[in-house]
Amino acid sequence: MTRARTSPHRRRRLISIGTAAAVLLTSAITTGIAATSAQAAGSTLQAAAAESGRYFGVAIAGHKLSDSQYTTIANREFNMVTAENEMKLDATEPNQNQFNFSAGDQIVNWALQNGKQVRGHTLAWHSQQPGWMQNMEGSSLRNAMLNHVTQVATHYRGKIHSWDVVNEAFEDGSSGARRNSNLQRTGNDWIEAAFRAARQADPGAKLCYNDYNTDNWSHAKTQAVYNMVRDFKSRGVPIDCVGFQAHFNSGNPVPNNYHETLGNFAALGVDVQITELDIAGSGTSQAEQYRGIMQACLAVERCTGISVWGVRDSDSWRASDTPLLFDGNGNKKLAYSYALDALNAGGTGDGDGGDPGTGDCTVVVTRAEEWNDRFNVTFRVTDTSSWRVAIRLQGGQSLQNSWNATVSGTSGTLTATPNGNGNSFGITLYKNGSTGTPSATCSTT
Ligand code: 9MR
């Protein structure tokens, strides 16, 4: 009997991959369900996210902690805090080897005093370097960077849920290359060196690679980060999570394969976190995009939390895009309601990320052909040939047909087991008014 069998909660792996329609479009019927459960469930973002074991976070600016409207909203809605600027390199090491933690400590203390967890942002980055570091190259820079990682992670040891160890190390565009920075010029292994130093300094923190424009699965930058994480996992470099900044606007719209991106990274054995979410826009269009992001995270078990990059629109680094969940007067926007309802409607998985590398199995769920009254879903199990997949249908959905597996049950939760046709199988479901993609959990038998 495996350890996982005694702890089914932690042995599951779930990745649900859907089409644009599955992720980004929610029917009126689903919205209705969400609204109903919202009343019975979480009335704040943190409470609604916590129903599936996830956190909901926010970037906090230290100089706004004296604004009572700001702190009231932040305290009520969020249970994870990221310092917007106060833990960056220029703030924490303004002169070489002279550390200043006062601004960072103010935010960490506020968070901990209010029962919140903290994401550390960020230990190694080409941007917001102090002047002395900007002018450095080569081995002196490498050593200074490692010293910075060690000193800052040691100072905050035990207080950090996840560290953005390295931020934004890849080029935009089609090259898939590393960004040409002074840190990169110290040698291609600078990223893994930073992760090793961070692990040594704070073994209890999850260590993340964090970047932007990594949302669309087909983009070269996304693929490049994916390949790095896969390589790190295969060589035992201590990486636990990947942060998706998720700054969306017309130049970087919410992609219809976001779900797939999160799921594919999670399948490498890392948690995924949405770390700096903001979406330019307003009204229903913005609200639907927020909903799509919530649904994409909920559909991936190892998507363990979502943070927005500021409280009110007026607090945003790009305030004119009105990209956040509260307006400048602290009122909840439509995007807030859609996000809350989506969280309350729930998803798959408990979001605790499971326990990597213990022989659990993974099931990738893909939404396939669609008709007016029914649709196909295919499943691919990895890691084992002895499996059982529990498929949770939504609403009144019922089974019409299945192939390449033995499927029992017709509604509610179906169970699929191998029938000698390998690890890929499929089902056809009648919608009966519910268009959502079912979730699935794989267990090794
Ligand atoms: O929101 C931050 C803004 O106040 C700073 O001026 C800016 C400086 O680079 O950094 C902003 O935060 C960035 C984050 O640290 C990394 N991802 C992109 C964010 C928005 O630029």
CSV table of C-alpha atoms and ligand atoms in Angstrom, one decimal:
chain,number,residue,atom,x,y,z
A,1,MET,CA,0.0,0.0,0.0
A,2,THR,CA,1.4,3.3,-0.9
A,3,ARG,CA,1.5,6.3,1.4
A,4,ALA,CA,-0.7,8.0,-1.0
A,5,ARG,CA,-3.4,5.3,-0.6
A,6,THR,CA,-3.6,6.2,3.1
A,7,SER,CA,-3.8,9.8,2.2
A,8,PRO,CA,-6.0,10.1,-0.9
A,9,HIS,CA,-6.1,13.8,-0.5
A,10,ARG,CA,-2.4,14.1,-1.4
A,11,ARG,CA,-2.1,11.3,-4.0
A,12,ARG,CA,-4.2,12.9,-6.6
A,13,ARG,CA,-3.1,14.6,-9.6
A,14,LEU,CA,-5.4,16.5,-11.8
A,15,ILE,CA,-4.9,18.6,-14.8
A,16,SER,CA,-7.9,19.7,-16.7
A,17,ILE,CA,-7.3,21.1,-20.1
A,18,GLY,CA,-10.1,22.7,-22.0
A,19,THR,CA,-10.8,24.7,-25.1
A,20,ALA,CA,-11.4,28.4,-25.2
A,21,ALA,CA,-15.0,27.8,-24.8
A,22,ALA,CA,-14.5,25.6,-21.7
A,23,VAL,CA,-12.3,28.1,-20.0
A,24,LEU,CA,-13.4,31.5,-21.1
A,25,LEU,CA,-17.1,31.2,-21.8
A,26,THR,CA,-19.5,30.4,-19.1
A,27,SER,CA,-23.1,29.9,-19.9
A,28,ALA,CA,-25.9,31.8,-18.3
A,29,ILE,CA,-26.8,28.5,-16.6
A,30,THR,CA,-23.4,28.2,-15.0
A,31,THR,CA,-23.5,31.8,-13.9
A,32,GLY,CA,-26.8,31.0,-12.2
A,33,ILE,CA,-25.3,28.1,-10.3
A,34,ALA,CA,-22.3,30.3,-9.3
A,35,ALA,CA,-24.5,33.0,-8.0
A,36,THR,CA,-26.5,30.6,-5.9
A,37,SER,CA,-23.6,29.0,-4.3
A,38,ALA,CA,-21.9,32.4,-3.7
A,39,GLN,CA,-24.6,33.1,-1.1
A,40,ALA,CA,-24.1,29.9,0.7
A,41,ALA,CA,-20.3,30.1,0.4
A,42,GLY,CA,-17.5,32.6,0.6
A,43,SER,CA,-18.5,36.2,0.7
A,44,THR,CA,-14.9,37.4,0.2
A,45,LEU,CA,-12.3,36.5,-2.3
A,46,GLN,CA,-10.1,34.8,0.4
A,47,ALA,CA,-13.1,32.8,1.8
A,48,ALA,CA,-14.2,31.7,-1.7
A,49,ALA,CA,-10.7,30.6,-2.7
A,50,ALA,CA,-10.2,28.8,0.6
A,51,GLU,CA,-13.1,26.5,-0.2
A,52,SER,CA,-10.8,24.7,-2.6
A,53,GLY,CA,-7.7,25.1,-0.5
A,54,ARG,CA,-6.4,28.1,-2.5
A,55,TYR,CA,-5.3,31.5,-1.4
A,56,PHE,CA,-6.3,34.8,-2.8
A,57,GLY,CA,-3.6,37.5,-2.6
A,58,VAL,CA,-2.8,41.1,-3.3
A,59,ALA,CA,0.2,43.3,-3.8
A,60,ILE,CA,0.6,45.8,-1.0
A,61,ALA,CA,2.4,49.1,-1.1
A,62,GLY,CA,3.9,50.1,2.2
A,63,HIS,CA,3.1,53.8,2.0
A,64,LYS,CA,-0.6,52.9,1.6
A,65,LEU,CA,-0.9,51.1,4.9
A,66,SER,CA,-2.0,54.3,6.5
A,67,ASP,CA,-5.1,54.5,4.2
A,68,SER,CA,-7.9,52.9,6.1
A,69,GLN,CA,-10.1,52.3,3.0
A,70,TYR,CA,-7.1,50.4,1.5
A,71,THR,CA,-6.3,48.4,4.6
A,72,THR,CA,-9.9,47.6,5.2
A,73,ILE,CA,-10.4,46.1,1.8
A,74,ALA,CA,-7.0,44.4,1.8
A,75,ASN,CA,-7.6,42.8,5.2
A,76,ARG,CA,-11.1,41.6,4.4
A,77,GLU,CA,-10.6,40.2,0.9
A,78,PHE,CA,-7.0,38.8,0.8
A,79,ASN,CA,-5.0,36.2,2.8
A,80,MET,CA,-1.7,36.4,0.9
A,81,VAL,CA,0.4,39.5,0.6
A,82,THR,CA,3.2,40.5,-1.9
A,83,ALA,CA,5.3,43.6,-1.3
A,84,GLU,CA,4.8,45.6,-4.5
A,85,ASN,CA,8.4,47.0,-4.4
A,86,GLU,CA,9.7,46.8,-0.8
A,87,MET,CA,11.5,43.5,-1.0
A,88,LYS,CA,13.2,44.1,-4.3
A,89,LEU,CA,17.0,44.4,-4.7
A,90,ASP,CA,17.2,48.2,-4.7
A,91,ALA,CA,15.1,48.4,-1.5
A,92,THR,CA,16.8,45.6,0.5
A,93,GLU,CA,20.5,46.2,-0.5
A,94,PRO,CA,20.8,49.9,-1.4
A,95,ASN,CA,24.6,49.7,-0.8
A,96,GLN,CA,26.6,46.6,-1.3
A,97,ASN,CA,26.4,44.4,1.8
A,98,GLN,CA,24.3,47.0,3.7
A,99,PHE,CA,20.9,45.6,4.0
A,100,ASN,CA,17.8,47.6,4.8
A,101,PHE,CA,14.7,45.5,5.6
A,102,SER,CA,12.6,48.3,7.2
A,103,ALA,CA,10.1,48.7,4.3
A,104,GLY,CA,9.9,45.0,3.7
A,105,ASP,CA,9.5,44.3,7.3
A,106,GLN,CA,6.6,46.8,7.6
A,107,ILE,CA,4.6,44.8,5.0
A,108,VAL,CA,5.5,41.4,6.3
A,109,ASN,CA,4.6,42.5,9.9
A,110,TRP,CA,1.3,43.9,8.7
A,111,ALA,CA,0.6,40.6,6.9
A,112,LEU,CA,1.5,38.4,9.7
A,113,GLN,CA,-0.3,40.5,12.3
A,114,ASN,CA,-3.4,40.2,10.3
A,115,GLY,CA,-3.1,36.4,9.8
A,116,LYS,CA,-1.9,36.5,6.2
A,117,GLN,CA,0.8,34.7,4.4
A,118,VAL,CA,3.5,36.4,2.4
A,119,ARG,CA,4.9,35.8,-1.1
A,120,GLY,CA,8.5,37.1,-1.3
A,121,HIS,CA,9.2,39.3,-4.4
A,122,THR,CA,11.9,39.1,-5.6
A,123,LEU,CA,15.5,37.9,-5.0
A,124,ALA,CA,17.2,38.1,-8.4
A,125,TRP,CA,16.0,40.3,-11.2
A,126,HIS,CA,17.6,42.4,-14.0
A,127,SER,CA,15.4,45.3,-13.1
A,128,GLN,CA,15.3,47.5,-10.0
A,129,GLN,CA,18.8,46.6,-9.1
A,130,PRO,CA,20.6,49.1,-6.9
A,131,GLY,CA,23.1,51.3,-8.8
A,132,TRP,CA,26.2,49.4,-7.5
A,133,MET,CA,24.8,46.2,-8.9
A,134,GLN,CA,23.8,47.6,-12.2
A,135,ASN,CA,27.5,48.4,-12.9
A,136,MET,CA,28.7,44.9,-12.0
A,137,GLU,CA,29.5,42.0,-14.2
A,138,GLY,CA,31.2,38.6,-14.0
A,139,SER,CA,32.2,36.7,-10.9
A,140,SER,CA,31.9,39.7,-8.6
A,141,LEU,CA,28.2,40.1,-9.7
A,142,ARG,CA,27.6,36.4,-9.4
A,143,ASN,CA,28.9,36.4,-5.8
A,144,ALA,CA,27.0,39.6,-5.0
A,145,MET,CA,23.8,38.1,-6.3
A,146,LEU,CA,24.2,34.9,-4.4
A,147,ASN,CA,25.0,36.9,-1.2
A,148,HIS,CA,21.9,38.9,-1.8
A,149,VAL,CA,19.7,35.8,-2.2
A,150,THR,CA,21.3,34.3,1.0
A,151,GLN,CA,21.0,37.4,3.1
A,152,VAL,CA,17.4,38.3,2.2
A,153,ALA,CA,16.1,34.8,2.3
A,154,THR,CA,17.8,34.3,5.6
A,155,HIS,CA,16.3,37.5,7.1
A,156,TYR,CA,12.8,36.4,6.1
A,157,ARG,CA,13.3,32.7,6.9
A,158,GLY,CA,10.2,31.0,8.2
A,159,LYS,CA,7.9,33.9,7.2
A,160,ILE,CA,7.6,33.3,3.5
A,161,HIS,CA,5.1,31.0,1.8
A,162,SER,CA,6.8,31.3,-1.7
A,163,TRP,CA,9.7,33.3,-3.0
A,164,ASP,CA,10.0,34.6,-6.5
A,165,VAL,CA,13.6,33.6,-6.5
A,166,VAL,CA,14.2,34.7,-10.1
A,167,ASN,CA,12.0,37.2,-12.0
A,168,GLU,CA,11.7,37.8,-15.7
A,169,ALA,CA,14.8,36.1,-17.0
A,170,PHE,CA,13.6,35.4,-20.5
A,171,GLU,CA,13.3,37.5,-23.6
A,172,ASP,CA,9.9,38.5,-25.1
A,173,GLY,CA,9.2,37.6,-28.7
A,174,SER,CA,10.0,34.6,-30.7
A,175,SER,CA,13.6,33.9,-29.7
A,176,GLY,CA,12.9,31.8,-26.6
A,177,ALA,CA,16.2,33.0,-25.4
A,178,ARG,CA,17.3,34.2,-22.0
A,179,ARG,CA,17.2,37.9,-21.5
A,180,ASN,CA,20.6,39.5,-22.0
A,181,SER,CA,21.2,41.0,-18.6
A,182,ASN,CA,24.2,41.4,-16.4
A,183,LEU,CA,23.0,38.4,-14.4
A,184,GLN,CA,22.7,36.3,-17.5
A,185,ARG,CA,26.2,37.3,-18.6
A,186,THR,CA,27.6,35.7,-15.4
A,187,GLY,CA,26.8,32.3,-16.9
A,188,ASN,CA,23.7,30.4,-17.9
A,189,ASP,CA,23.6,28.6,-14.6
A,190,TRP,CA,22.9,31.8,-12.6
A,191,ILE,CA,19.2,30.9,-12.2
A,192,GLU,CA,19.8,27.5,-10.7
A,193,ALA,CA,22.6,28.9,-8.5
A,194,ALA,CA,20.1,31.4,-7.2
A,195,PHE,CA,17.5,28.6,-6.5
A,196,ARG,CA,20.2,26.5,-4.6
A,197,ALA,CA,21.2,29.5,-2.5
A,198,ALA,CA,17.5,30.3,-1.7
A,199,ARG,CA,16.8,26.7,-0.7
A,200,GLN,CA,19.8,26.6,1.6
A,201,ALA,CA,18.8,29.9,3.3
A,202,ASP,CA,15.1,29.1,3.7
A,203,PRO,CA,14.3,25.4,3.3
A,204,GLY,CA,10.6,26.0,4.2
A,205,ALA,CA,9.7,28.4,1.5
A,206,LYS,CA,8.4,27.3,-1.9
A,207,LEU,CA,10.8,28.5,-4.6
A,208,CYS,CA,9.3,30.0,-7.7
A,209,TYR,CA,10.4,31.2,-11.1
A,210,ASN,CA,8.2,34.2,-12.0
A,211,ASP,CA,7.6,35.8,-15.4
A,212,TYR,CA,5.1,37.7,-17.6
A,213,ASN,CA,3.9,36.9,-21.2
A,214,THR,CA,4.1,33.3,-20.3
A,215,ASP,CA,0.4,32.8,-20.5
A,216,ASN,CA,-0.1,31.5,-24.1
A,217,TRP,CA,1.0,28.0,-24.4
A,218,SER,CA,2.1,28.4,-28.0
A,219,HIS,CA,4.4,31.4,-27.4
A,220,ALA,CA,8.1,30.8,-27.6
A,221,LYS,CA,8.7,32.5,-24.2
A,222,THR,CA,6.2,30.1,-22.5
A,223,GLN,CA,7.9,27.1,-24.1
A,224,ALA,CA,11.4,28.4,-23.1
A,225,VAL,CA,10.3,28.7,-19.4
A,226,TYR,CA,8.7,25.3,-19.6
A,227,ASN,CA,11.8,23.7,-20.9
A,228,MET,CA,13.9,25.3,-18.2
A,229,VAL,CA,11.5,24.1,-15.5
A,230,ARG,CA,11.5,20.6,-17.0
A,231,ASP,CA,15.3,20.6,-17.1
A,232,PHE,CA,15.5,21.8,-13.5
A,233,LYS,CA,13.1,19.1,-12.3
A,234,SER,CA,15.0,16.4,-14.2
A,235,ARG,CA,18.3,17.5,-12.6
A,236,GLY,CA,17.1,18.1,-9.1
A,237,VAL,CA,17.4,21.9,-9.1
A,238,PRO,CA,15.2,23.0,-6.2
A,239,ILE,CA,12.2,24.6,-7.9
A,240,ASP,CA,8.7,24.2,-6.4
A,241,CYS,CA,6.5,26.6,-8.3
A,242,VAL,CA,6.1,28.8,-11.4
A,243,GLY,CA,4.6,32.2,-11.0
A,244,PHE,CA,2.5,33.5,-13.9
A,245,GLN,CA,2.3,37.3,-13.5
A,246,ALA,CA,-0.8,37.5,-15.7
A,247,HIS,CA,-0.7,41.2,-16.7
A,248,PHE,CA,-3.3,41.3,-19.5
A,249,ASN,CA,-4.2,44.0,-21.9
A,250,SER,CA,-4.9,44.3,-25.6
A,251,GLY,CA,-1.2,43.5,-26.4
A,252,ASN,CA,-1.3,40.5,-24.2
A,253,PRO,CA,-4.8,39.2,-24.1
A,254,VAL,CA,-6.0,36.3,-22.0
A,255,PRO,CA,-5.3,33.4,-24.2
A,256,ASN,CA,-7.8,30.7,-24.9
A,257,ASN,CA,-5.3,28.1,-23.9
A,258,TYR,CA,-4.4,29.5,-20.5
A,259,HIS,CA,-5.8,26.4,-18.8
A,260,GLU,CA,-3.5,24.3,-20.9
A,261,THR,CA,-0.5,26.4,-20.0
A,262,LEU,CA,-1.2,26.0,-16.3
A,263,GLY,CA,-1.9,22.3,-16.6
A,264,ASN,CA,1.2,21.6,-18.6
A,265,PHE,CA,3.5,23.3,-16.1
A,266,ALA,CA,1.8,21.6,-13.2
A,267,ALA,CA,2.3,18.3,-14.9
A,268,LEU,CA,6.0,18.9,-14.5
A,269,GLY,CA,5.6,18.5,-10.8
A,270,VAL,CA,5.5,22.1,-9.7
A,271,ASP,CA,2.8,24.3,-8.2
A,272,VAL,CA,1.6,27.1,-10.4
A,273,GLN,CA,0.5,30.4,-9.0
A,274,ILE,CA,-1.0,33.4,-10.6
A,275,THR,CA,1.1,36.1,-9.1
A,276,GLU,CA,0.3,39.6,-10.4
A,277,LEU,CA,-3.0,39.4,-12.0
A,278,ASP,CA,-4.5,42.5,-13.6
A,279,ILE,CA,-6.7,42.8,-16.7
A,280,ALA,CA,-7.1,46.1,-18.6
A,281,GLY,CA,-10.7,47.0,-19.4
A,282,SER,CA,-14.1,47.4,-17.8
A,283,GLY,CA,-17.6,46.1,-17.6
A,284,THR,CA,-18.7,42.6,-18.7
A,285,SER,CA,-15.7,42.1,-21.0
A,286,GLN,CA,-13.2,42.6,-18.2
A,287,ALA,CA,-15.4,40.6,-15.7
A,288,GLU,CA,-15.6,37.6,-18.1
A,289,GLN,CA,-11.9,37.6,-18.5
A,290,TYR,CA,-11.4,37.5,-14.7
A,291,ARG,CA,-13.9,34.7,-14.5
A,292,GLY,CA,-12.0,32.8,-17.1
A,293,ILE,CA,-8.7,33.1,-15.1
A,294,MET,CA,-10.4,31.9,-12.0
A,295,GLN,CA,-11.8,28.9,-13.8
A,296,ALA,CA,-8.5,28.1,-15.4
A,297,CYS,CA,-6.8,28.1,-12.0
A,298,LEU,CA,-9.6,26.1,-10.3
A,299,ALA,CA,-9.3,23.5,-13.1
A,300,VAL,CA,-5.7,22.7,-12.3
A,301,GLU,CA,-5.2,21.1,-8.9
A,302,ARG,CA,-1.7,22.5,-8.5
A,303,CYS,CA,-2.8,26.0,-9.2
A,304,THR,CA,-2.6,26.9,-5.6
A,305,GLY,CA,-3.4,30.6,-5.5
A,306,ILE,CA,-4.1,33.8,-7.3
A,307,SER,CA,-2.8,37.3,-6.4
A,308,VAL,CA,-3.9,40.5,-8.0
A,309,TRP,CA,-1.4,43.3,-8.4
A,310,GLY,CA,-3.0,46.0,-6.2
A,311,VAL,CA,-6.2,46.7,-4.3
A,312,ARG,CA,-8.1,49.5,-6.2
A,313,ASP,CA,-7.7,50.6,-9.7
A,314,SER,CA,-6.1,53.8,-8.4
A,315,ASP,CA,-3.5,51.7,-6.7
A,316,SER,CA,-2.4,50.0,-9.9
A,317,TRP,CA,0.9,50.5,-11.6
A,318,ARG,CA,-1.2,51.2,-14.7
A,319,ALA,CA,-4.2,52.9,-13.1
A,320,SER,CA,-5.5,54.3,-16.4
A,321,ASP,CA,-6.2,50.7,-17.6
A,322,THR,CA,-8.6,50.2,-14.6
A,323,PRO,CA,-7.3,46.6,-14.3
A,324,LEU,CA,-8.3,45.6,-10.8
A,325,LEU,CA,-11.3,44.3,-8.8
A,326,PHE,CA,-12.1,47.5,-6.9
A,327,ASP,CA,-12.7,51.0,-8.3
A,328,GLY,CA,-10.9,54.0,-7.1
A,329,ASN,CA,-13.5,54.6,-4.5
A,330,GLY,CA,-13.1,51.1,-3.1
A,331,ASN,CA,-16.3,49.8,-4.6
A,332,LYS,CA,-16.5,46.2,-5.9
A,333,LYS,CA,-16.5,46.1,-9.7
A,334,LEU,CA,-18.4,43.7,-11.9
A,335,ALA,CA,-15.1,41.8,-12.3
A,336,TYR,CA,-15.1,41.3,-8.5
A,337,SER,CA,-18.6,39.6,-8.6
A,338,TYR,CA,-17.6,37.4,-11.5
A,339,ALA,CA,-14.4,36.4,-9.8
A,340,LEU,CA,-16.1,35.7,-6.5
A,341,ASP,CA,-18.9,33.7,-8.2
A,342,ALA,CA,-16.4,31.7,-10.2
A,343,LEU,CA,-14.4,30.8,-7.0
A,344,ASN,CA,-17.6,29.9,-5.2
A,345,ALA,CA,-18.8,27.7,-8.1
A,346,GLY,CA,-15.7,25.8,-7.3
A,347,GLY,CA,-13.4,23.7,-9.4
A,348,THR,CA,-11.5,20.6,-9.1
A,349,GLY,CA,-8.8,19.7,-6.7
A,350,ASP,CA,-7.9,21.0,-3.3
A,351,GLY,CA,-5.2,23.3,-4.5
A,352,ASP,CA,-2.7,22.1,-1.9
A,353,GLY,CA,-0.3,21.0,-4.6
A,354,GLY,CA,0.1,17.4,-3.5
A,355,ASP,CA,3.4,15.9,-2.9
A,356,PRO,CA,5.7,15.7,-5.9
A,357,GLY,CA,7.3,12.6,-7.1
A,358,THR,CA,5.6,9.9,-5.0
A,359,GLY,CA,4.2,7.9,-7.8
A,360,ASP,CA,0.7,9.4,-8.0
A,361,CYS,CA,-0.9,9.5,-11.4
A,362,THR,CA,-1.9,12.4,-13.6
A,363,VAL,CA,-4.9,12.8,-15.8
A,364,VAL,CA,-5.1,15.4,-18.5
A,365,VAL,CA,-8.6,16.3,-19.4
A,366,THR,CA,-9.2,17.8,-22.9
A,367,ARG,CA,-12.5,19.2,-24.1
A,368,ALA,CA,-13.1,17.9,-27.6
A,369,GLU,CA,-15.9,17.9,-30.2
A,370,GLU,CA,-19.0,19.9,-29.4
A,371,TRP,CA,-22.6,19.6,-30.6
A,372,ASN,CA,-25.7,21.5,-29.5
A,373,ASP,CA,-26.8,18.8,-27.0
A,374,ARG,CA,-23.5,17.0,-26.2
A,375,PHE,CA,-19.7,17.1,-26.2
A,376,ASN,CA,-16.7,14.9,-26.1
A,377,VAL,CA,-14.0,14.8,-23.4
A,378,THR,CA,-10.8,12.9,-23.7
A,379,PHE,CA,-8.5,11.8,-20.9
A,380,ARG,CA,-4.9,10.8,-20.9
A,381,VAL,CA,-3.4,9.2,-17.8
A,382,THR,CA,0.4,9.4,-17.2
A,383,ASP,CA,2.7,7.8,-14.6
A,384,THR,CA,1.0,4.5,-14.4
A,385,SER,CA,-0.9,1.8,-16.4
A,386,SER,CA,-3.0,0.8,-13.3
A,387,TRP,CA,-5.4,3.6,-12.6
A,388,ARG,CA,-8.8,4.6,-11.7
A,389,VAL,CA,-10.2,8.0,-12.8
A,390,ALA,CA,-13.1,9.6,-11.0
A,391,ILE,CA,-14.9,12.0,-13.4
A,392,ARG,CA,-17.2,14.5,-11.8
A,393,LEU,CA,-19.9,15.6,-14.2
A,394,GLN,CA,-21.5,19.0,-13.8
A,395,GLY,CA,-25.2,19.7,-13.2
A,396,GLY,CA,-27.5,17.3,-15.1
A,397,GLN,CA,-24.9,16.0,-17.5
A,398,SER,CA,-25.1,12.3,-18.4
A,399,LEU,CA,-23.0,9.7,-20.2
A,400,GLN,CA,-24.0,8.9,-23.8
A,401,ASN,CA,-20.9,6.9,-24.8
A,402,SER,CA,-17.4,6.0,-23.9
A,403,TRP,CA,-14.3,4.4,-25.6
A,404,ASN,CA,-11.0,2.8,-24.7
A,405,ALA,CA,-11.9,2.4,-21.0
A,406,THR,CA,-14.5,0.8,-18.8
A,407,VAL,CA,-16.8,3.6,-17.6
A,408,SER,CA,-19.3,3.0,-14.8
A,409,GLY,CA,-22.1,5.3,-13.8
A,410,THR,CA,-24.1,7.6,-15.9
A,411,SER,CA,-24.4,10.9,-14.0
A,412,GLY,CA,-22.8,12.5,-11.0
A,413,THR,CA,-19.4,10.9,-10.6
A,414,LEU,CA,-18.3,8.3,-13.2
A,415,THR,CA,-15.5,5.9,-12.7
A,416,ALA,CA,-13.1,4.9,-15.5
A,417,THR,CA,-10.7,2.0,-15.4
A,418,PRO,CA,-8.4,0.5,-18.1
A,419,ASN,CA,-9.9,-2.1,-20.5
A,420,GLY,CA,-6.8,-3.0,-22.3
A,421,ASN,CA,-6.7,-0.1,-24.7
A,422,GLY,CA,-4.0,1.9,-23.1
A,423,ASN,CA,-4.1,5.1,-21.1
A,424,SER,CA,-6.1,7.4,-23.4
A,425,PHE,CA,-9.9,7.2,-23.4
A,426,GLY,CA,-12.9,9.3,-24.0
A,427,ILE,CA,-16.5,10.0,-23.2
A,428,THR,CA,-19.5,11.7,-24.8
A,429,LEU,CA,-21.7,13.6,-22.4
A,430,TYR,CA,-25.2,15.0,-22.9
A,431,LYS,CA,-25.2,18.5,-21.6
A,432,ASN,CA,-28.8,18.5,-20.2
A,433,GLY,CA,-28.3,22.2,-19.6
A,434,SER,CA,-24.8,22.1,-18.1
A,435,THR,CA,-22.0,23.1,-20.5
A,436,GLY,CA,-19.0,22.9,-18.1
A,437,THR,CA,-16.2,20.6,-18.6
A,438,PRO,CA,-16.1,17.8,-15.9
A,439,SER,CA,-13.2,17.5,-13.6
A,440,ALA,CA,-11.2,14.3,-13.0
A,441,THR,CA,-9.0,12.8,-10.4
A,442,CYS,CA,-6.6,9.9,-11.0
A,443,SER,CA,-5.7,7.3,-8.5
A,444,THR,CA,-3.1,4.5,-8.9
A,445,THR,CA,-4.6,1.1,-8.2
B,1,9MR,O1,4.0,47.6,-9.5
B,1,9MR,C1,5.4,47.9,-9.5
B,1,9MR,C2,5.7,49.4,-9.8
B,1,9MR,O2,5.2,50.1,-8.6
B,1,9MR,C3,7.1,49.6,-10.0
B,1,9MR,O3,7.3,50.9,-10.3
B,1,9MR,C4,7.6,48.7,-11.1
B,1,9MR,C5,9.1,48.9,-11.3
B,1,9MR,O4,9.7,47.9,-12.1
B,1,9MR,O5,7.4,47.4,-10.7
B,1,9MR,C6,6.0,47.1,-10.6
B,1,9MR,O6,5.9,45.7,-10.3
B,1,9MR,C7,6.3,44.8,-11.3
B,1,9MR,C8,6.7,43.5,-10.6
B,1,9MR,O7,7.7,43.8,-9.6
B,1,9MR,C9,7.3,42.5,-11.6
B,1,9MR,N1,6.3,42.3,-12.7
B,1,9MR,C10,5.8,43.5,-13.4
B,1,9MR,C11,5.2,44.4,-12.4
B,1,9MR,C12,4.6,45.6,-13.1
B,1,9MR,O8,5.6,46.3,-13.7
